[in-house]
Amino acid sequence: SGIDYTVVVTDDNDASTDVSNADFRITQPVVVTSPNGGESWANLSWHNITWTGGTGDAKVELYKGLVNLGTLADHVASPFSWSINQAMANDYTVKVTDYVDLSNDVSNSNFTITQYVHVGAPNVPDVRWILGTQYNITWTDNVPGPVKIELYYNGLFHSELAASVADGTNTFAWTIPVNHLMGNLFKVRISSIADPSIVDMSDFNFRIDAATNTYAITMIQPSDAGIVWVKGSSYLISWVDNLNSPVRIDLITPTSLVNIAPSVEGSTYGWTIDAGIPAATNYKIMVTSTTDNSVLGESEFDFEITATPPQTNIIIEQPTLPGLYWLRGSSYLISWTDNVPNNVVDIVLCNSGGTELATLKSGAEGSTWVWTIPALTYAPGDYRIKVKYGGISGSSIFTFHIGDSPTGAYINLLQPNVDGITWLENHDYLISWEDNIPGTVDIYYYRTSNLTEVPIATDVAGSTYVWSIPAMTDGVDYFVKIYSHADPTIAGDSDFDFAIQGFLPGGVVTVNSPNGGETWVKGNEYLISWDDNFAENVKIELVNYSTVTTTLIANNVEGSTYVWTIPNNGSYPAGIQYTVRVTSVETNTVTDESNAYFTIVDPASVAVYPNPADREFTVKFNAQSNEEYTVVLVDRFNMPVMTRTINTENTKELQVQTSFLPVGVYFMTLTSGNTKHTEKILIQH
């Protein structure tokens, strides 16, 4: 096929010739490929009608049996996306006719339009749902019987939200758990239980995220000064975070970024350094949330990547301090730093003079190992730890003692240990003690009416523990008892009993945020927080002292925080005399307000283009804008790179030069007396 054919005619006698005056086209005939028979397409869904051949200028018609139901599309090319809205039947076909070469084709056999399920929400672009918040999943269907609701992430099944929702309900209220996976590739899938082939999924991905950016990533390794890694060797990258989502790992210098891993769950990653990585001394590792680029952590100090291994060394970090006492039967962390290939070493127990006694662990990877000391294998005495790699080793600087509980060992409970204490169920309280025992402790509670000891926590280090009291039997005869984990004969308990109750009426509430001086922008989310000492829920109200009006924000709220999205409408006019009031739902007199006024402002109405920007971008204000704005541009480390002031009563546009800025993500904040607005700007040269 082609569009540049001509014909030449030559007379055999006089050799005269002629050629076509213009090119003509040879095409492949139209052949319908979908639907071509046997398909089952749900009503009120979208499907592609496809064909091959033709010129790309075709008409698509729908037939039911021999009856032409009309033209679905005119002058279109394959594929054509068809929004189905037809009666359910099993004798449909499609006919495609090319307008130029007049070839046509019909589905080889019938296809079926079936009953349907159609997801209503979430089903539009840019939906963002917040952890700990309730949302309605909605749908329409004409299937008899219940439906099942499932959650998918990046095309894969994640979890079942509802096993069976009754026929005719069409709404399911889902409260997202606070520890739910975060991300921006979620979809809802709804299917008929009677016929699982009748199914629909959200047309667009939606995001599940935290209400406010309270998340953080801290690099653990490599982060110390003086680290040298060798090309071709494997090393452990480690970090701590409080995210519910995977992270991305990059190798960075001040002028470059190389992705190591696009999506990693957990807090460690084994990296084998590619031989093609250039040798340099100014590398760092950066770990970034896959759902929020502003949440990241990176190495505190530069490290070196080299092709030549440095001189091998091993340094014991623990146990190496003087005076350590390790109990037989307890577990302890042995740690070290090294630059040996592949980080694989042997751990050896030595006597006080350094003579090797036993190999505790062969082929230990990384830089830590937990040793559970046998109860009887090693006699009480002074020892050292040695970590070996071939002929290279490192040993404890000072000896440590392995033994049993020392003479005169004790545990004294400090809290709860005064008369008259009452603790509430579903609240957190500090248990504290003092002791002279090495090792950890186990914490229990018991009652004089029931002496059975119930564990609160085991193997606890330090001298404090926060107990989240669950729902339990009310009583005034509770005691806490603490045992040495290694030697249960050493224990201490409360001198006085204390009460545990489910409800303590009255009490005190104190508003923490907003508490005066804040500026909150309509359309954005903010955290309202308070402290109280009662178990009942609270009511949250907005007080406008300019109009002497009170508006309910939320009722019957649990806990001590609430995320409020300020509606961008006339119900909350911009103003400077707002407070938040929090009141017990049981006792109206138990209430508190912000200590001073805070401000609610309208969002700035601006357009920023182009974005991404190269050499410059333009900030354009709307025609009604007449305020003076301070414009601040910061980089991803929140370092200001530009500050300008513009009076929009006279000037509606501001050009910002970016040719001097490095490639990356920036944030621009526009602030006036009544509004505040933030835009993310991408710089790409």
PDB file of C-alpha atoms in Angstrom, residues 20 26 36 42-43 49 70 82 161 185 196 318 358 380 441 495 606:
ATOM      1  CA  SER A  20      -0.806   9.473 -14.812  1.00  0.00           C
ATOM      2  CA  ILE A  26      -3.230   1.707  -3.169  1.00  0.00           C
ATOM      3  CA  ASN A  36     -14.895  -9.080  16.188  1.00  0.00           C
ATOM      4  CA  ALA A  42     -20.542  -3.726  29.958  1.00  0.00           C
ATOM      5  CA  ASN A  43     -23.050  -0.990  29.328  1.00  0.00           C
ATOM      6  CA  ILE A  49     -13.322  -0.070  18.381  1.00  0.00           C
ATOM      7  CA  GLY A  70     -26.945   4.430  13.468  1.00  0.00           C
ATOM      8  CA  TRP A  82     -16.832   4.266  22.278  1.00  0.00           C
ATOM      9  CA  LEU A 161     -12.548  -3.043  51.183  1.00  0.00           C
ATOM     10  CA  LEU A 185      -1.480   4.917  41.862  1.00  0.00           C
ATOM     11  CA  PRO A 196     -17.420 -11.446  38.426  1.00  0.00           C
ATOM     12  CA  GLN A 318      30.241  -2.213  70.813  1.00  0.00           C
ATOM     13  CA  ALA A 358      34.913 -19.476  70.249  1.00  0.00           C
ATOM     14  CA  PRO A 380      31.489 -15.393  84.596  1.00  0.00           C
ATOM     15  CA  VAL A 441      13.126  -5.683  82.064  1.00  0.00           C
ATOM     16  CA  ASP A 495       3.576   0.345  96.814  1.00  0.00           C
ATOM     17  CA  VAL A 606      -2.562  33.529  39.766  1.00  0.00           C
TER      18      VAL A 606
END
